[in-house]
Tab-separated table of C-alpha atoms in Angstrom:
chain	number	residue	atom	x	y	z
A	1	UNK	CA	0.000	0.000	0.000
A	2	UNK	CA	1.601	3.457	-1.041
A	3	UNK	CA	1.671	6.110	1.178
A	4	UNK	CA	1.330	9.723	-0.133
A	5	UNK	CA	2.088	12.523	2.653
A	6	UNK	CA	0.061	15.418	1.330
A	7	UNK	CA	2.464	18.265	2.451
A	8	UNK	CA	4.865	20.504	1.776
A	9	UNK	CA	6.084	20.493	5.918
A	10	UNK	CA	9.661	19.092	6.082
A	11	UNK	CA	8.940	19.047	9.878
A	12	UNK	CA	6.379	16.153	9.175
A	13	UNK	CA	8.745	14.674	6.077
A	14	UNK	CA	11.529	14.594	8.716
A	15	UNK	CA	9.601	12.391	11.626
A	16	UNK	CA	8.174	10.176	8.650
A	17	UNK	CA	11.870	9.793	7.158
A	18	UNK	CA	13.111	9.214	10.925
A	19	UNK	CA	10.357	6.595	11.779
A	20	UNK	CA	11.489	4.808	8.205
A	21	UNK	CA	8.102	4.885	6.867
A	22	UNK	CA	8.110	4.830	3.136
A	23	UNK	CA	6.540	7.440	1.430
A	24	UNK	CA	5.718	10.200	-0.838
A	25	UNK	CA	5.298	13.653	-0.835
A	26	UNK	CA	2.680	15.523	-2.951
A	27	UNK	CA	1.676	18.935	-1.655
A	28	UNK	CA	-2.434	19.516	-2.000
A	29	UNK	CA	-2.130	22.938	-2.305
A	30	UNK	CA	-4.477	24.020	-0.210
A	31	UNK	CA	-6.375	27.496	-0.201
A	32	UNK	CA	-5.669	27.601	4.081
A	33	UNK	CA	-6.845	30.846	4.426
A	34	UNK	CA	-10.018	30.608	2.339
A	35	UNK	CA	-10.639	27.266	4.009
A	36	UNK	CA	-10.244	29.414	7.831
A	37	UNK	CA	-12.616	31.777	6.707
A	38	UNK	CA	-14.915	28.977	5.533
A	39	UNK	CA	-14.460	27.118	8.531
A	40	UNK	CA	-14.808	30.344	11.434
A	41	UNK	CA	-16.393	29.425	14.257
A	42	UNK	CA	-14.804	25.675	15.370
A	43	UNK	CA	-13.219	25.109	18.135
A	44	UNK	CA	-9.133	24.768	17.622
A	45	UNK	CA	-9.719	21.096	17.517
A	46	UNK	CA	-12.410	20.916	14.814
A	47	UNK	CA	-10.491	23.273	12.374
A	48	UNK	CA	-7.087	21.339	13.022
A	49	UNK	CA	-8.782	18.086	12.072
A	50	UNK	CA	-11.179	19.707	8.855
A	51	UNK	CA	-7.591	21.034	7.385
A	52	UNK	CA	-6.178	17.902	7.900
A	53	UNK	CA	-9.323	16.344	5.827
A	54	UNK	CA	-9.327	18.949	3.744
A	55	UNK	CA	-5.424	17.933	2.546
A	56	UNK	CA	-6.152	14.326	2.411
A	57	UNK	CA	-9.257	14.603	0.257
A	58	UNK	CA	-7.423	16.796	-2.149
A	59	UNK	CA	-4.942	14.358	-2.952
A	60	UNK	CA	-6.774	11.275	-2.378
A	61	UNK	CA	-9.053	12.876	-5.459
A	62	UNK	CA	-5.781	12.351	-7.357
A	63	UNK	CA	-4.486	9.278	-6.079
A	64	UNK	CA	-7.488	6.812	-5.099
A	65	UNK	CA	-5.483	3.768	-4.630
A	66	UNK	CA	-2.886	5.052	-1.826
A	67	UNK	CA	-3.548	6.116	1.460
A	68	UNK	CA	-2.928	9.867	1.570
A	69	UNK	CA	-2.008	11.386	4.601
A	70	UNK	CA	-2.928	14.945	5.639
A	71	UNK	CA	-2.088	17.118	8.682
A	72	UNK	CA	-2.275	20.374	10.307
A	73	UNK	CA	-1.125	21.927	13.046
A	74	UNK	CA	-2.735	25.147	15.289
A	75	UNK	CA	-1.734	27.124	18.025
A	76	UNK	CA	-4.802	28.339	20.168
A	77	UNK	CA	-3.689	31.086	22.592
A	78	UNK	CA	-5.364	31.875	26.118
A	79	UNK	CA	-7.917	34.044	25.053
A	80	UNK	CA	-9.081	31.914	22.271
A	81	UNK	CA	-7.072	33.298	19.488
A	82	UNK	CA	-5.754	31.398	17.233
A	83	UNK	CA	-2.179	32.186	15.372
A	84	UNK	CA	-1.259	32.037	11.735
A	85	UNK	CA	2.399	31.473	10.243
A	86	UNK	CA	3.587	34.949	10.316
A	87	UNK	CA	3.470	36.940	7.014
A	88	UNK	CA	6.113	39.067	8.319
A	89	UNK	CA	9.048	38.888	10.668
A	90	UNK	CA	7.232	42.076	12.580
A	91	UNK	CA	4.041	39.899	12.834
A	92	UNK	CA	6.386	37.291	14.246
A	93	UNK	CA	7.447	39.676	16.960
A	94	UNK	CA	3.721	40.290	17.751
A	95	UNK	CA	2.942	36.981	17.860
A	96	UNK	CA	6.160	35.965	20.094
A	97	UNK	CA	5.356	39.358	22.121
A	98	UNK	CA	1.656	37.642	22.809
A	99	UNK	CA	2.698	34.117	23.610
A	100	UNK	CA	4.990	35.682	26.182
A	101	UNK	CA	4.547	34.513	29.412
A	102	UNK	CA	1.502	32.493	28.694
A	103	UNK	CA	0.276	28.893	28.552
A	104	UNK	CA	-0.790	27.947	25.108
A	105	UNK	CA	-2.163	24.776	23.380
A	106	UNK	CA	-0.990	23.635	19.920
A	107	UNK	CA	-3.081	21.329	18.012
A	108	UNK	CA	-2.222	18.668	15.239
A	109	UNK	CA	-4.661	16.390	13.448
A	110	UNK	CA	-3.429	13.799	11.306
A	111	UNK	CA	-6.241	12.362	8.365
A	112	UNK	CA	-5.854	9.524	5.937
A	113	UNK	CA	-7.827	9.245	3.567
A	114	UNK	CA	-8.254	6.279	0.664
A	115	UNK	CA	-10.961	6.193	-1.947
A	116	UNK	CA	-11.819	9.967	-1.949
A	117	UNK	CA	-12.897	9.564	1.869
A	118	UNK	CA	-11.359	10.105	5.678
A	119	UNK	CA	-10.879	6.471	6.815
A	120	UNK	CA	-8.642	7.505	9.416
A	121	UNK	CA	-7.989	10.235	11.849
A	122	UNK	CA	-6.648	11.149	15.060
A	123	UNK	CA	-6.212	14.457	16.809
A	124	UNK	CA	-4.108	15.455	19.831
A	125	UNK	CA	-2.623	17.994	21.803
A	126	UNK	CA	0.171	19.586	23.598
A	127	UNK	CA	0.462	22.351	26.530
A	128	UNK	CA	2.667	25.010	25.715
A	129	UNK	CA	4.168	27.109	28.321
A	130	UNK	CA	6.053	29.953	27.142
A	131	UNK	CA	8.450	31.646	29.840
A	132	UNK	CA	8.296	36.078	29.381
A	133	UNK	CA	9.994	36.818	26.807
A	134	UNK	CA	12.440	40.258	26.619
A	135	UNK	CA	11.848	42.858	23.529
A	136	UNK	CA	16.018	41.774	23.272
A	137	UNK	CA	14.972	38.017	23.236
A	138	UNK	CA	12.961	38.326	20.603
A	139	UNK	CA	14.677	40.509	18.467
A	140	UNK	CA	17.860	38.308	18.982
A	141	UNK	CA	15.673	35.257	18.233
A	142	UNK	CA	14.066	36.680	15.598
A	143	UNK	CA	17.684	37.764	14.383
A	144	UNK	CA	18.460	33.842	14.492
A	145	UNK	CA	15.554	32.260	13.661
A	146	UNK	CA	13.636	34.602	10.750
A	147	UNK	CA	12.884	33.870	7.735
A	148	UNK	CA	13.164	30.204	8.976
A	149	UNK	CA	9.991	30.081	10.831
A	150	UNK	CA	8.110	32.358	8.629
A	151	UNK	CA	6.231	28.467	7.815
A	152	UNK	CA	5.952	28.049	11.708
A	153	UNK	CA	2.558	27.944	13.623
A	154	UNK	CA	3.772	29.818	17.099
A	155	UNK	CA	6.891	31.314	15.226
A	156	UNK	CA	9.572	28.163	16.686
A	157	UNK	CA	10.958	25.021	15.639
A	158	UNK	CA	10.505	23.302	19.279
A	159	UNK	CA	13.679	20.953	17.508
A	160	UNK	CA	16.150	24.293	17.313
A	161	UNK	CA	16.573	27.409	18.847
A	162	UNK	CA	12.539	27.717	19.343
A	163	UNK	CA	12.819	25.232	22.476
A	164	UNK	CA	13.955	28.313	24.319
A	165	UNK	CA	10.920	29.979	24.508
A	166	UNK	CA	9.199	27.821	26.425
A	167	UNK	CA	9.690	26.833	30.627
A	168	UNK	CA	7.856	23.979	29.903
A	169	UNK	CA	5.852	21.399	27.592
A	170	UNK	CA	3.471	18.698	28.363
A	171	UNK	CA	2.341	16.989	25.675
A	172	UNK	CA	3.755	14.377	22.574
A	173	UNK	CA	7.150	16.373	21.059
A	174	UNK	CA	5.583	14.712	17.762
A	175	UNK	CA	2.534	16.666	18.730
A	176	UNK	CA	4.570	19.929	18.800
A	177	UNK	CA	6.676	18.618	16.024
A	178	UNK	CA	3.096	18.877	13.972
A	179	UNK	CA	1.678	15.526	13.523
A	180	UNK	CA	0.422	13.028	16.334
A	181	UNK	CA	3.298	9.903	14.989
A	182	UNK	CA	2.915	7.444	17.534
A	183	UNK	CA	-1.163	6.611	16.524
A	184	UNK	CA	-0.309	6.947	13.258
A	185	UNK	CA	2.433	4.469	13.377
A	186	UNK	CA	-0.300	2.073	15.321
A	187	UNK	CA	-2.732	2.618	11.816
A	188	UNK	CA	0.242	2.242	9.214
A	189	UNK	CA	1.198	-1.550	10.969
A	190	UNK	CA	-2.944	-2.170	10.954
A	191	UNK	CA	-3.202	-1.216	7.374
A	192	UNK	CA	0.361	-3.434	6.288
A	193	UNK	CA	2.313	0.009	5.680
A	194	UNK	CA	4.694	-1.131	8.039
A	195	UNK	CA	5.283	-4.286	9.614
A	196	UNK	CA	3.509	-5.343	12.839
């Protein structure tokens, strides 16, 4: 059974690559920010997991006879908000300026879908605990780090210099990392992807 990761993320090619399950990558190309407007109103949760769908479907379309895994990942903020990849590194700074000295939740859904439909999916999350952060800090970091995370939910790779933001995780790393691996895993050995 072929396995077609339906992304563009080399976060998620990276923990595939690492796990050594085959596959390939073919981006869906994905309207995200029509698709958020479409979808207003879920919960983090709900809009994680309908962009993950959303990705698999697209591709699926394409490729019926593979299993065709999409993903997304979220960060949901205290007060509800939820953040976009920065368009900008001074929308990074905002962003890392709000996360400052908060606790946070990221969100990553994980869909496979075979046929043109979800037959799979599985959604998790992480706690995200971000210790205050200086104006220096982040213009340092930002110094470091940007354009790099410009394609970064929460503006940080958790596996680089990003893992200093935070005072403390709880939560999956895969999670943070941007796709829940470990019940994926579990569905690629059910389905013969990889070996029981």
């Amino acid at each position: 059974m072929k396995l077609i990761l339906a992304s563009q993320s080399a976060s998620r090619r990276a923990m595939l690559e690492a796990a050594g399950v085959p596959f390939a990558a073919q981006p869906a190309h994905v309207d995200e920010a029509a698709a958020k407007a479409a979808l207003a109103g879920r919960s983090p949760r709900d809009l994680a997991d309908a962009l993950a769908e959303l990705k698999a479907l697209k591709v699926s379309q394409r490729e019926p006879q593979a299993l065709v895994l999409g993903s997304d990942s979220l960060v949901a903020l205290e007060d509800g908000a939820i953040l976009d990849k920065p368009e900008s590194r001074e929308q990074a700074a905002a962003h890392l300026r709000r996360m400052s000295g908060g606790r946070h939740e990221i969100v990553s859904a994980a869909v496979i879908a075979e046929g043109g439909r979800a037959v799979w999916r599985h959604v998790d999350r992480a706690k995200l605990f971000v210790r205050p952060l200086s104006p220096a800090f982040i213009d340092a970091y930002l110094d470091a780090e940007w354009p790099a995370i410009a394609g970064c939910v929460g503006c940080f790779r958790i596996e680089g210099p990003g893992v200093q933001l935070f005072s403390r995780i709880e939560g999956s790393q895969f999670t943070v990392l941007g796709m829940p691996l470990l019940p994926l895993l579990s569905y690629l050995r059910e389905r013969g992807v990889l070996l029981a």
